[in-house]
Coordinates of C-alpha atoms and ligand atoms in Angstrom, one line a residue:
X1 CA 64.4 54.3 65.3
X2 CA 63.0 55.4 62.0
X3 CA 65.1 56.3 59.0
X4 CA 65.2 59.8 58.7
X5 CA 64.2 60.3 54.6
X6 CA 66.6 62.7 53.5
X7 CA 69.7 61.8 55.5
X8 CA 73.0 61.6 54.1
X9 CA 75.2 59.3 56.3
X10 CA 78.4 57.2 56.0
X11 CA 78.6 53.6 57.1
X12 CA 82.3 51.8 56.9
X13 CA 82.5 48.2 57.5
X14 CA 85.1 46.5 59.5
X15 CA 88.4 45.7 58.4
X16 CA 88.5 42.5 60.3
X17 CA 87.4 39.2 59.3
X18 CA 85.5 37.9 62.7
X19 CA 85.3 34.8 64.5
X20 CA 82.3 34.1 67.3
X21 CA 81.4 31.2 69.1
X22 CA 82.7 28.9 71.4
X23 CA 85.4 26.9 70.7
X24 CA 86.9 29.2 67.6
X25 CA 90.0 30.1 70.1
X26 CA 91.2 26.2 68.6
X27 CA 91.8 27.9 65.4
X28 CA 94.3 30.3 66.3
X29 CA 97.0 28.6 64.6
X30 CA 95.5 28.0 61.7
X31 CA 95.1 31.6 61.9
X32 CA 97.9 32.7 62.2
X33 CA 99.0 30.7 59.6
X34 CA 96.2 32.1 56.8
X35 CA 98.0 36.0 58.1
X36 CA 101.4 35.0 56.7
X37 CA 103.0 33.8 59.5
X38 CA 104.6 30.5 61.9
X39 CA 106.1 32.9 63.9
X40 CA 103.8 35.0 66.5
X41 CA 104.6 37.7 69.3
X42 CA 101.6 37.1 71.9
X43 CA 101.0 40.3 74.3
X44 CA 98.9 40.2 77.3
X45 CA 99.3 40.9 80.9
X46 CA 99.7 38.8 84.1
X47 CA 96.6 38.0 84.5
X48 CA 95.7 36.1 82.1
X49 CA 99.4 34.2 82.6
X50 CA 97.5 33.5 86.4
X51 CA 93.6 32.6 85.0
X52 CA 95.6 29.7 82.9
X53 CA 94.9 31.4 79.8
X54 CA 98.1 32.1 78.7
X55 CA 99.4 28.5 79.1
X56 CA 96.7 27.3 77.2
X57 CA 97.3 29.3 74.1
X58 CA 100.6 29.2 73.8
X59 CA 100.4 24.9 74.0
X60 CA 98.0 25.3 71.4
X61 CA 100.5 27.2 69.1
X62 CA 103.7 25.3 69.9
X63 CA 101.5 22.3 69.3
X64 CA 100.6 23.0 65.3
X65 CA 104.6 24.4 65.1
X66 CA 104.0 28.1 65.8
X67 CA 106.1 29.5 67.2
X68 CA 106.0 32.5 69.2
X69 CA 107.6 35.1 71.7
X70 CA 105.4 36.0 75.0
X71 CA 105.1 39.6 76.6
X72 CA 102.7 39.7 79.4
X73 CA 104.0 43.3 80.4
X74 CA 100.8 44.9 79.7
X75 CA 99.3 47.2 82.5
X76 CA 95.4 49.0 82.4
X77 CA 95.6 52.1 80.3
X78 CA 98.7 51.0 79.3
X79 CA 101.5 53.8 78.8
X80 CA 103.5 55.1 75.9
X81 CA 106.8 54.4 76.8
X82 CA 105.7 50.7 77.0
X83 CA 103.9 50.8 73.4
X84 CA 107.6 52.0 72.4
X85 CA 109.3 49.3 74.4
X86 CA 106.7 46.6 73.7
X87 CA 107.4 47.7 69.8
X88 CA 111.2 47.5 69.9
X89 CA 110.9 43.9 71.2
X90 CA 108.6 42.9 68.4
X91 CA 111.2 44.5 65.8
X92 CA 113.8 42.3 67.9
X93 CA 111.9 38.9 67.5
X94 CA 110.8 40.0 63.9
X95 CA 107.8 37.8 64.4
X96 CA 105.1 37.8 61.3
X97 CA 101.8 38.2 63.4
X98 CA 101.0 40.4 66.5
X99 CA 98.6 38.5 69.0
X100 CA 97.1 40.1 71.5
X101 CA 94.8 38.6 74.1
X102 CA 93.0 40.1 77.3
X103 CA 91.0 43.3 77.8
X104 CA 90.7 46.6 76.1
X105 CA 94.2 47.4 77.5
X106 CA 96.3 44.7 75.7
X107 CA 94.1 44.8 72.8
X108 CA 95.2 48.4 72.1
X109 CA 98.9 47.7 72.9
X110 CA 99.1 45.0 70.3
X111 CA 97.5 46.8 67.6
X112 CA 99.7 50.1 68.9
X113 CA 102.8 47.8 67.9
X114 CA 101.5 46.5 65.0
X115 CA 101.3 49.6 63.6
X116 CA 104.5 50.2 65.1
X117 CA 106.1 47.8 63.5
X118 CA 105.4 49.4 60.5
X119 CA 105.6 52.6 60.6
X120 CA 108.7 54.9 62.8
X121 CA 109.0 56.1 65.5
X122 CA 107.3 56.3 68.3
X123 CA 103.4 56.0 69.5
X124 CA 103.1 59.4 70.2
X125 CA 103.6 60.0 66.2
X126 CA 100.4 59.3 65.8
X127 CA 98.0 60.0 67.9
X128 CA 94.5 61.1 66.4
X129 CA 93.0 60.6 62.9
X130 CA 94.3 59.0 59.9
X131 CA 97.7 59.7 61.1
X132 CA 98.9 56.1 60.8
X133 CA 100.9 56.0 57.1
X134 CA 101.2 52.5 56.4
X135 CA 99.5 49.0 56.8
X136 CA 99.8 47.6 60.4
X137 CA 101.6 44.1 60.5
X138 CA 98.6 41.1 60.6
X139 CA 97.4 41.8 64.3
X140 CA 94.9 38.7 65.8
X141 CA 92.4 40.0 68.8
X142 CA 91.0 37.7 71.0
X143 CA 89.4 39.5 73.6
X144 CA 88.9 37.4 77.1
X145 CA 86.0 40.2 78.3
X146 CA 82.6 41.7 77.1
X147 CA 83.7 44.7 76.5
X148 CA 85.6 47.1 75.1
X149 CA 84.6 46.4 71.3
X150 CA 88.7 46.8 71.0
X151 CA 88.8 43.4 68.6
X152 CA 87.1 45.7 65.4
X153 CA 87.7 49.3 66.3
X154 CA 89.9 51.2 64.5
X155 CA 91.1 53.1 67.8
X156 CA 93.9 51.9 69.7
X157 CA 93.7 53.7 73.3
X158 CA 96.6 54.4 75.7
X159 CA 98.0 56.9 77.8
X160 CA 100.9 59.6 76.9
X161 CA 103.3 59.2 79.8
X162 CA 104.3 62.4 79.5
X163 CA 101.3 64.8 79.8
X164 CA 99.7 61.8 81.9
X165 CA 96.4 62.3 79.8
X166 CA 94.5 59.3 77.8
X167 CA 95.1 59.6 74.1
X168 CA 94.7 57.5 71.2
X169 CA 95.2 56.4 67.4
X170 CA 92.7 56.4 64.8
X171 CA 93.1 54.3 61.6
X172 CA 91.3 51.8 58.9
X173 CA 94.8 50.7 59.0
X174 CA 95.4 49.8 62.2
X175 CA 91.6 47.2 62.4
X176 CA 93.0 43.7 63.9
X177 CA 93.2 41.2 61.0
X178 CA 91.2 38.8 62.7
X179 CA 88.8 38.6 65.8
X180 CA 88.6 35.3 67.5
X181 CA 86.0 36.0 69.8
X182 CA 85.4 32.9 72.3
X183 CA 83.2 33.3 74.7
X184 CA 84.3 30.7 76.6
X185 CA 87.2 32.8 77.3
X186 CA 85.0 35.1 79.6
X187 CA 83.7 31.8 82.2
X188 CA 86.1 32.8 84.8
X189 CA 86.3 36.8 84.5
X190 CA 85.5 38.1 88.1
X191 CA 81.9 39.5 88.6
X192 CA 83.0 43.1 89.2
X193 CA 85.1 43.0 85.7
X194 CA 82.0 41.6 84.1
X195 CA 79.8 44.1 85.1
X196 CA 81.9 47.1 85.0
X197 CA 83.2 46.2 81.1
X198 CA 79.5 45.1 80.0
X199 CA 78.5 48.8 81.0
X200 CA 81.0 49.7 79.5
X201 CA 79.4 48.3 75.9
X202 CA 75.8 49.5 77.4
X203 CA 78.2 52.6 76.9
X204 CA 79.0 52.5 73.6
X205 CA 75.8 51.1 72.6
X206 CA 73.2 53.6 74.2
X207 CA 76.0 57.0 73.1
X208 CA 76.0 55.1 69.8
X209 CA 72.1 55.2 69.3
X210 CA 71.7 58.2 70.8
X211 CA 74.2 61.0 69.6
X212 CA 73.8 63.2 66.7
X213 CA 76.6 61.3 64.1
X214 CA 74.1 58.0 64.3
X215 CA 72.6 56.1 61.0
X216 CA 70.9 53.6 59.9
X217 CA 72.8 50.6 60.1
X218 CA 75.1 51.5 63.0
X219 CA 71.3 52.1 64.8
X220 CA 70.2 48.5 64.0
X221 CA 73.6 46.9 65.4
X222 CA 73.5 49.3 68.6
X223 CA 69.9 48.9 69.3
X224 CA 70.5 45.1 69.5
X225 CA 73.6 45.3 71.3
X226 CA 71.4 47.6 74.0
X227 CA 68.8 44.3 73.7
X228 CA 71.1 41.8 74.1
X229 CA 72.8 43.6 77.2
X230 CA 69.7 44.3 78.9
X231 CA 69.0 40.3 78.6
X232 CA 72.4 39.0 79.6
X233 CA 74.5 41.1 81.5
X234 CA 72.6 40.1 85.0
X235 CA 73.0 36.4 84.3
X236 CA 77.1 36.9 83.2
X237 CA 77.4 38.8 86.5
X238 CA 75.8 36.3 88.7
X239 CA 76.8 33.0 87.1
X240 CA 79.7 33.8 85.0
X241 CA 79.8 29.9 83.8
X242 CA 76.0 30.5 82.0
X243 CA 77.1 30.0 78.4
X244 CA 73.9 31.8 76.9
X245 CA 74.7 34.8 78.8
X246 CA 78.9 34.7 77.7
X247 CA 77.3 34.1 74.7
X248 CA 75.3 36.9 74.8
X249 CA 77.6 39.9 76.0
X250 CA 80.0 39.3 74.1
X251 CA 78.2 39.6 70.9
X252 CA 76.8 42.3 71.9
X253 CA 80.1 43.8 72.6
X254 CA 81.5 43.0 68.9
X255 CA 77.8 44.8 67.6
X256 CA 78.2 47.6 69.4
X257 CA 82.7 47.5 68.6
X258 CA 81.0 48.0 64.9
X259 CA 78.4 50.4 65.4
X260 CA 80.5 53.2 67.1
X261 CA 83.0 53.3 64.6
X262 CA 81.5 55.5 62.5
X263 CA 79.6 57.3 64.7
X264 CA 81.7 58.5 67.5
X265 CA 79.9 57.9 71.4
X266 CA 78.9 60.6 73.8
X267 CA 80.1 62.7 77.1
X268 CA 80.1 59.4 79.4
X269 CA 83.0 58.6 77.1
X270 CA 84.0 62.3 76.7
X271 CA 84.5 62.3 80.7
X272 CA 85.5 58.3 80.8
X273 CA 89.6 59.7 78.7
X274 CA 90.2 62.7 81.6
X275 CA 88.6 60.1 84.2
X276 CA 90.7 57.3 83.6
X277 CA 93.6 59.3 83.2
X278 CA 97.1 58.7 85.6
X279 CA 96.1 61.5 87.9
X280 CA 92.7 59.6 88.8
X281 CA 93.4 56.2 87.1
X282 CA 89.5 55.5 86.9
X283 CA 88.7 52.1 85.1
X284 CA 86.9 52.8 81.7
X285 CA 84.7 50.4 82.4
X286 CA 83.6 51.7 86.1
X287 CA 83.8 55.5 85.0
X288 CA 81.5 55.0 82.2
X289 CA 79.5 52.4 84.2
X290 CA 78.7 55.3 87.1
X291 CA 78.4 58.1 84.4
X292 CA 76.4 56.6 82.0
X293 CA 72.8 56.7 84.1
X294 CA 73.7 61.0 85.3
X295 CA 74.5 61.4 81.5
X296 CA 71.2 60.3 80.2
X297 CA 69.3 62.2 82.5
X298 CA 71.0 65.0 80.9
X299 CA 70.2 63.8 77.4
X300 CA 67.3 61.7 77.1
X301 CA 65.2 65.0 77.0
X302 CA 66.9 65.9 73.3
X303 CA 66.2 62.9 71.8
X304 CA 63.5 61.6 73.8
X305 CA 62.7 59.5 70.3
X306 CA 65.8 57.1 70.6
X307 CA 65.6 57.1 74.3
X308 CA 62.1 55.6 74.6
X309 CA 63.9 53.0 71.7
X310 CA 66.3 52.2 74.8
X311 CA 63.9 52.4 76.9
X312 CA 61.9 49.3 75.1
X313 CA 65.8 47.4 74.2
X314 CA 65.5 46.8 77.9
X315 CA 62.8 45.7 78.6
X316 CA 60.7 48.4 79.8
X317 CA 56.3 48.7 78.6
X318 CA 56.5 52.1 77.8
X319 CA 53.8 52.0 74.6
X320 CA 51.2 53.5 77.1
X321 CA 53.7 56.5 77.8
X322 CA 54.3 60.2 76.3
X323 CA 57.7 60.5 74.7
X324 CA 59.1 62.2 77.6
X325 CA 58.0 59.6 80.0
X326 CA 59.1 56.4 78.0
X327 CA 62.6 58.6 77.1
X328 CA 63.0 58.5 80.6
X329 CA 62.2 55.0 81.4
X330 CA 65.7 54.4 79.9
X331 CA 67.4 56.4 82.5
X332 CA 65.6 54.1 85.1
X333 CA 66.7 50.9 83.1
X334 CA 69.8 51.3 83.1
X335 CA 69.9 53.0 86.4
X336 CA 68.6 49.5 87.9
X337 CA 70.2 47.6 86.0
X338 CA 73.8 49.1 87.3
X339 CA 72.4 48.8 91.0
X340 CA 71.8 45.0 90.5
X341 CA 75.4 44.2 89.2
X342 CA 77.3 46.3 92.5
X343 CA 78.1 49.2 90.6
X344 CA 78.1 52.2 92.9
X345 CA 76.3 55.3 92.3
X346 CA 79.9 58.0 92.8
X347 CA 82.8 58.5 92.2
X348 CA 84.7 59.0 95.4
X349 CA 85.9 56.3 96.4
X350 CA 87.6 56.0 92.8
X351 CA 89.3 59.4 95.0
X352 CA 87.5 61.8 92.4
X353 CA 87.4 65.1 94.7
X354 CA 86.0 68.8 93.8
X355 CA 89.7 70.2 92.8
X356 CA 89.4 67.4 90.2
X357 CA 86.1 68.8 88.8
X358 CA 87.8 71.6 86.9
X359 CA 91.0 69.8 84.9
X360 CA 88.5 66.5 84.1
X361 CA 85.9 69.0 82.5
X362 CA 89.7 71.2 80.6
X363 CA 90.5 68.1 79.3
X364 CA 86.6 66.3 78.2
X365 CA 85.5 69.5 76.8
X366 CA 87.8 69.5 73.9
X367 CA 86.7 65.6 73.0
X368 CA 84.7 64.6 69.7
X369 CA 82.4 63.1 72.4
X370 CA 81.5 66.1 72.7
X371 CA 80.5 67.7 69.7
X372 CA 78.3 64.4 68.7
X373 CA 76.7 64.1 71.9
X374 CA 72.5 64.7 71.3
X375 CA 72.2 67.6 73.6
X376 CA 74.8 70.4 73.1
X377 CA 77.0 71.2 75.9
X378 CA 79.1 73.8 77.9
X379 CA 82.2 72.9 80.3
X380 CA 79.5 73.6 82.9
X381 CA 77.1 71.4 81.9
X382 CA 79.6 69.1 82.1
X383 CA 81.3 70.5 85.6
X384 CA 77.4 69.3 86.8
X385 CA 77.4 66.1 85.6
X386 CA 80.9 65.3 87.3
X387 CA 79.3 67.0 90.7
X388 CA 76.3 64.4 91.1
X389 CA 79.5 61.9 90.9
X390 CA 81.2 63.5 93.5
Ligands
FE2_1 FE1 84.3 52.6 76.2

């Protein structure tokens, strides 16, 4: 992207101490102690226990004299009641540090309960941007997918159980204190989850790079993330134990996560929130993965230069093409990548029907991700996009 000479912009650095690479998990006990405690409250989902990762981490902590209370009850798209209940357990345990291990739901739950340890009331009291008043308890985020970027994000996304809609808390005060990004933890992630979470990271990178709020610093991170995902997502899905692919994907996910904090995203994420509500429960990565190529088709003519950059980052030769044709190649490249890794091209098997279109659009159009989308968007546009996914 050529910088726009008169662009004024804001980029805020991530308030998270990031440790990245194979083996960084081993430093966890020392990190807990440096974050201020000998006692930790660990939040995860039952899948991590089944995969043996939970036992490994608990053993590591106890061997190094860190006491740990485990809550492994996180479910996809954690509900507000679960978060409030878990926050009460944290208070009872009196732990000094929260550890979140897992995908986005576990990390977002850890961030929300960390905030509730120092702020009174329910998580629903802090929905929106900058409503949290006191700095969260120290949270150590350990992602096991690549992914959501939650380990470096100011957002905690969860489901408002009363309204059955997805909602979020956003605050500088809920950044994880420490992120331990160890690609080894993704070796046993099944191919379908590697595919959908990897496409979520691609959605973060592309929507960040092409939207109206993007600026040169986020753009540099986001475009490099697109390039890494183009190089490594197929390998990570098809050969999960390939270290280079897993390293590349985790790096891309973290870079995209940093990039998107100041920019927000676009229509794929605006639609993914209501699609992931408890009415439909389409997994977030799938919602983004299936929606992204259709959204790009809608958007690419509004910012052809940037979509041409995306095509190039994904390995397309575009130097002999005009800008519009080059931009179109980005749509084809994402569609081909999705197909190669087994992403469906509709959401019908996830239960999306015509009767859902209007309610999903009514919710999506309120999103801040619509405001920054590169092409001006009406409810009718969103309806047309969704109907392509039936
Ligand atoms: Fe996402």
